[in-house]
Short mmCIF file of C-alpha atoms in Angstrom, two decimals:
data_model
loop_
_atom_site.label_atom_id
_atom_site.label_comp_id
_atom_site.label_asym_id
_atom_site.label_seq_id
_atom_site.Cartn_x
_atom_site.Cartn_y
_atom_site.Cartn_z
CA GLU A 1437 -109.28 -5.93 64.35
CA ALA A 1438 -110.68 -7.88 67.47
CA GLY A 1439 -110.87 -6.04 70.80
CA VAL A 1440 -109.80 -7.17 74.26
CA ALA A 1441 -111.90 -10.08 75.15
CA GLN A 1442 -113.29 -10.81 78.72
CA SER A 1443 -115.32 -13.58 80.49
CA PRO A 1444 -117.51 -14.17 82.17
CA ARG A 1445 -119.53 -10.96 81.64
CA TYR A 1446 -121.48 -11.23 84.88
CA LYS A 1447 -120.81 -13.25 88.02
CA ILE A 1448 -122.78 -13.45 91.40
CA ILE A 1449 -121.20 -15.33 94.21
CA GLU A 1450 -121.46 -15.54 98.00
CA LYS A 1451 -118.95 -13.88 100.30
CA ARG A 1452 -115.97 -15.92 101.32
CA GLN A 1453 -116.40 -17.75 97.67
CA SER A 1454 -113.71 -17.75 95.24
CA VAL A 1455 -113.96 -16.33 91.60
CA ALA A 1456 -111.73 -16.12 88.55
CA PHE A 1457 -111.88 -13.82 85.40
CA TRP A 1458 -110.17 -14.27 82.09
CA CYS A 1459 -108.79 -11.67 79.52
CA ASN A 1460 -107.46 -12.20 76.13
CA PRO A 1461 -105.74 -8.82 74.86
CA ILE A 1462 -105.61 -7.35 71.56
CA SER A 1463 -103.05 -9.39 69.30
CA GLY A 1464 -99.57 -7.99 69.53
CA HIS A 1465 -100.17 -6.16 72.79
CA ALA A 1466 -97.48 -6.62 75.08
CA THR A 1467 -98.88 -4.73 78.12
CA LEU A 1468 -101.85 -5.92 79.89
CA TYR A 1469 -103.75 -4.08 82.78
CA TRP A 1470 -106.49 -5.00 85.11
CA TYR A 1471 -108.73 -2.27 86.81
CA GLN A 1472 -111.45 -2.22 89.27
CA GLN A 1473 -114.36 0.05 88.65
CA ILE A 1474 -116.64 0.61 91.46
CA LEU A 1475 -120.21 1.97 90.65
CA GLY A 1476 -120.04 5.66 90.19
CA GLN A 1477 -116.30 5.91 90.28
CA GLY A 1478 -113.53 5.93 87.55
CA PRO A 1479 -111.44 2.72 87.18
CA LYS A 1480 -108.53 1.86 89.48
CA LEU A 1481 -105.37 0.02 88.35
CA LEU A 1482 -104.88 -3.21 90.26
CA ILE A 1483 -101.92 -4.96 88.28
CA GLN A 1484 -100.04 -4.05 85.03
CA PHE A 1485 -98.06 -6.78 83.14
CA GLN A 1486 -95.32 -6.24 80.58
CA ASN A 1487 -95.28 -9.62 78.64
CA ASN A 1488 -95.46 -12.18 81.52
CA GLY A 1489 -93.81 -10.01 84.09
CA VAL A 1490 -95.43 -7.78 86.64
CA VAL A 1491 -94.66 -4.05 86.25
CA ASP A 1492 -96.81 -2.55 89.06
CA ASP A 1493 -99.02 -4.46 91.54
CA SER A 1494 -98.85 -1.71 94.30
CA GLN A 1495 -102.56 -1.36 94.66
CA LEU A 1496 -103.64 -5.17 94.19
CA PRO A 1497 -104.81 -6.48 97.54
CA LYS A 1498 -102.40 -9.39 97.61
CA ASP A 1499 -104.03 -10.97 100.66
CA ARG A 1500 -106.98 -11.90 98.44
CA PHE A 1501 -106.23 -11.05 94.96
CA SER A 1502 -103.89 -12.85 92.59
CA ALA A 1503 -103.22 -12.69 88.92
CA GLU A 1504 -101.02 -14.03 86.51
CA ARG A 1505 -100.21 -13.94 82.80
CA LEU A 1506 -98.71 -17.07 81.29
CA LYS A 1507 -96.85 -17.19 77.98
CA GLY A 1508 -97.41 -13.35 77.80
CA VAL A 1509 -100.82 -13.48 76.10
CA ASP A 1510 -103.95 -14.39 78.28
CA SER A 1511 -104.50 -13.25 81.85
CA THR A 1512 -106.41 -14.73 84.80
CA LEU A 1513 -107.49 -12.35 87.79
CA LYS A 1514 -108.75 -14.49 90.81
CA ILE A 1515 -110.15 -13.30 94.19
CA GLN A 1516 -110.33 -15.55 96.97
CA PRO A 1517 -112.06 -15.33 99.37
CA ALA A 1518 -114.39 -12.62 98.13
CA LYS A 1519 -115.83 -9.87 100.34
CA LEU A 1520 -118.87 -7.69 99.88
CA GLU A 1521 -116.80 -4.65 98.98
CA ASP A 1522 -115.43 -6.53 95.95
CA SER A 1523 -118.59 -6.05 94.29
CA ALA A 1524 -117.49 -4.07 91.03
CA VAL A 1525 -116.66 -4.26 87.26
CA TYR A 1526 -113.24 -5.56 86.63
CA LEU A 1527 -111.88 -4.19 83.32
CA CYS A 1528 -108.96 -5.60 81.44
CA ALA A 1529 -106.97 -3.27 78.96
CA SER A 1530 -104.26 -3.72 76.74
CA SER A 1531 -101.69 -1.66 74.90
CA LEU A 1532 -98.79 -2.17 72.56
CA GLY A 1533 -96.11 -1.18 75.09
CA ALA A 1534 -95.51 0.48 78.26
CA GLY A 1535 -94.81 4.16 77.23
CA ARG A 1536 -97.59 6.64 76.11
CA GLU A 1537 -99.47 4.11 73.96
CA THR A 1538 -103.12 3.98 74.29
CA GLN A 1539 -104.96 1.56 76.71
CA TYR A 1540 -107.78 -0.10 74.77
CA PHE A 1541 -110.30 -1.80 77.20
CA GLY A 1542 -112.49 -4.62 77.23
CA PRO A 1543 -116.15 -4.92 78.15
CA GLY A 1544 -115.52 -5.62 81.64
CA THR A 1545 -116.72 -8.45 84.16
CA ARG A 1546 -119.78 -7.34 86.53
CA LEU A 1547 -119.08 -9.02 89.99
CA LEU A 1548 -121.76 -9.07 92.48
CA VAL A 1549 -120.84 -10.42 95.94
CA LEU A 1550 -123.86 -11.29 98.14
CA GLU B 402 -100.06 11.43 94.78
CA ASP B 403 -101.73 11.94 91.26
CA GLN B 404 -105.51 13.20 91.46
CA VAL B 405 -107.76 13.95 89.01
CA THR B 406 -111.19 15.54 89.77
CA GLN B 407 -113.99 16.03 86.95
CA SER B 408 -116.86 18.36 87.08
CA PRO B 409 -119.96 18.40 86.95
CA GLU B 410 -120.62 15.18 87.94
CA ALA B 411 -123.63 15.00 86.13
CA LEU B 412 -124.86 17.40 83.06
CA ARG B 413 -128.15 17.36 81.21
CA LEU B 414 -128.48 19.31 77.94
CA GLN B 415 -131.04 19.81 75.37
CA GLU B 416 -130.05 18.61 71.66
CA GLY B 417 -128.08 21.30 70.17
CA GLU B 418 -127.14 22.91 73.65
CA SER B 419 -123.13 23.17 73.49
CA SER B 420 -121.21 22.92 76.95
CA SER B 421 -117.91 21.85 78.42
CA LEU B 422 -116.71 19.32 80.78
CA ASN B 423 -113.93 20.10 83.12
CA CYS B 424 -110.84 17.86 84.19
CA SER B 425 -108.46 19.46 86.75
CA TYR B 426 -105.37 17.38 87.62
CA THR B 427 -102.56 17.34 89.84
CA VAL B 428 -99.56 15.51 88.73
CA SER B 429 -95.83 15.63 89.57
CA GLY B 430 -95.14 15.34 85.74
CA LEU B 431 -97.54 14.76 82.90
CA ARG B 432 -96.94 12.10 80.57
CA GLY B 433 -100.27 12.39 78.78
CA LEU B 434 -103.96 13.20 79.26
CA PHE B 435 -106.52 10.77 78.14
CA TRP B 436 -110.37 11.13 77.59
CA TYR B 437 -112.67 8.14 77.35
CA ARG B 438 -116.42 7.70 76.71
CA GLN B 439 -118.06 4.83 78.62
CA ASP B 440 -121.66 3.69 77.71
CA PRO B 441 -123.65 1.70 80.36
CA GLY B 442 -122.50 -1.80 80.56
CA LYS B 443 -119.62 -1.34 78.39
CA GLY B 444 -115.80 -0.64 78.71
CA PRO B 445 -114.33 2.85 78.40
CA GLU B 446 -113.58 3.66 74.67
CA PHE B 447 -110.71 5.96 73.66
CA LEU B 448 -111.43 9.44 72.44
CA PHE B 449 -108.33 11.43 72.75
CA THR B 450 -104.58 11.81 74.01
CA LEU B 451 -103.13 15.20 74.75
CA TYR B 452 -99.53 15.56 75.95
CA SER B 453 -98.68 19.42 76.32
CA ALA B 454 -100.43 22.59 77.34
CA GLY B 455 -102.08 24.30 74.44
CA GLU B 456 -102.80 21.05 72.46
CA GLU B 457 -106.38 20.72 71.03
CA LYS B 458 -107.82 17.68 69.43
CA GLU B 459 -111.16 17.38 67.71
CA LYS B 460 -113.38 14.42 66.69
CA GLU B 461 -117.08 15.05 65.25
CA ARG B 462 -118.79 17.19 67.75
CA LEU B 463 -116.03 16.84 70.50
CA LYS B 464 -113.03 19.01 71.23
CA ALA B 465 -110.53 18.43 73.76
CA THR B 466 -108.10 21.18 75.29
CA LEU B 467 -105.17 20.93 77.67
CA THR B 468 -103.71 23.65 80.04
CA LYS B 469 -100.97 22.96 82.88
CA LYS B 470 -103.60 22.53 85.50
CA GLU B 471 -106.90 21.28 83.66
CA SER B 472 -108.44 20.01 80.39
CA PHE B 473 -111.83 20.71 78.89
CA LEU B 474 -113.91 18.69 76.72
CA HIS B 475 -116.13 20.84 74.67
CA ILE B 476 -119.32 19.39 73.21
CA THR B 477 -120.67 21.37 70.11
CA ALA B 478 -124.50 20.90 69.19
CA PRO B 479 -124.74 17.65 71.17
CA LYS B 480 -126.97 14.83 69.93
CA PRO B 481 -128.87 12.35 72.18
CA GLU B 482 -126.26 9.67 71.06
CA ASP B 483 -123.63 11.53 72.81
CA SER B 484 -125.12 10.61 76.12
CA ALA B 485 -122.48 8.52 78.17
CA THR B 486 -120.12 9.01 80.99
CA TYR B 487 -116.95 10.88 79.97
CA LEU B 488 -113.82 9.75 81.92
CA CYS B 489 -110.43 11.62 82.08
CA ALA B 490 -107.40 10.01 83.17
CA VAL B 491 -103.67 11.16 83.51
CA GLN B 492 -100.54 9.24 83.05
CA ALA B 493 -97.52 10.44 85.15
CA VAL B 494 -93.88 10.60 84.33
CA GLY B 495 -91.99 8.25 86.84
CA ASN B 496 -94.42 5.75 87.59
CA ALA B 497 -93.13 2.07 87.56
CA GLY B 498 -95.56 1.56 84.74
CA ASN B 499 -97.77 3.54 82.83
CA MET B 500 -100.83 3.34 84.89
CA LEU B 501 -103.87 5.74 84.45
CA THR B 502 -105.26 7.55 87.18
CA PHE B 503 -108.92 8.40 86.43
CA GLY B 504 -111.46 10.96 87.41
CA GLY B 505 -115.06 10.22 88.83
CA GLY B 506 -116.41 10.87 85.30
CA THR B 507 -119.09 13.18 84.07
CA ARG B 508 -122.53 11.61 83.31
CA LEU B 509 -123.95 13.43 80.38
CA MET B 510 -127.46 13.20 79.31
CA VAL B 511 -128.62 14.91 76.13
CA LYS B 512 -132.37 14.98 75.61
CA PRO B 513 -134.09 15.44 72.11
#
């Protein structure tokens, strides 16, 4: 079974530029998550989708971050404009549903903002 | 607010030297406690889920246990390939979604 796919794997941008990350969850998984992992820390949830609806985006910096999940499958996370403190690994995860189900993570996109 | 604290931050072991990693948590109501392994440059890999105090789960050299305030990940006779960062996360009852709140991780290094 294919795992969670993410692209690109690495991205380097200048501050104030925009960037977008893509995620394809495990087939059949209704719930999709975006986490931010700063070096040396554990992942922090940014947004959770159930199918194509937002369940929790309380920790998403909405002035610069946006995310969408069209057709309830793939998802895109965008940052515009980027700040130095956005340098981190952006992890996408998926699970079958929104209960106790295990969340499975993709390899992440490593973003460096200069 | 849900909180997870892992200790130690880093642990160096000789091959075969057993030890334990600690995960202390504060949560209004625990739905589940999760252990993940993360290798450098990769995403977290699922290891275990524990749901209630007293529960234990094992996988190869790893054994996870749970009390009402903390969880332990016991590593028996570790090998160099067990070197990784081990992350603990809690899922709380009553959250809008089922977000995981992670600790900072324990970086384990096993020397041959």
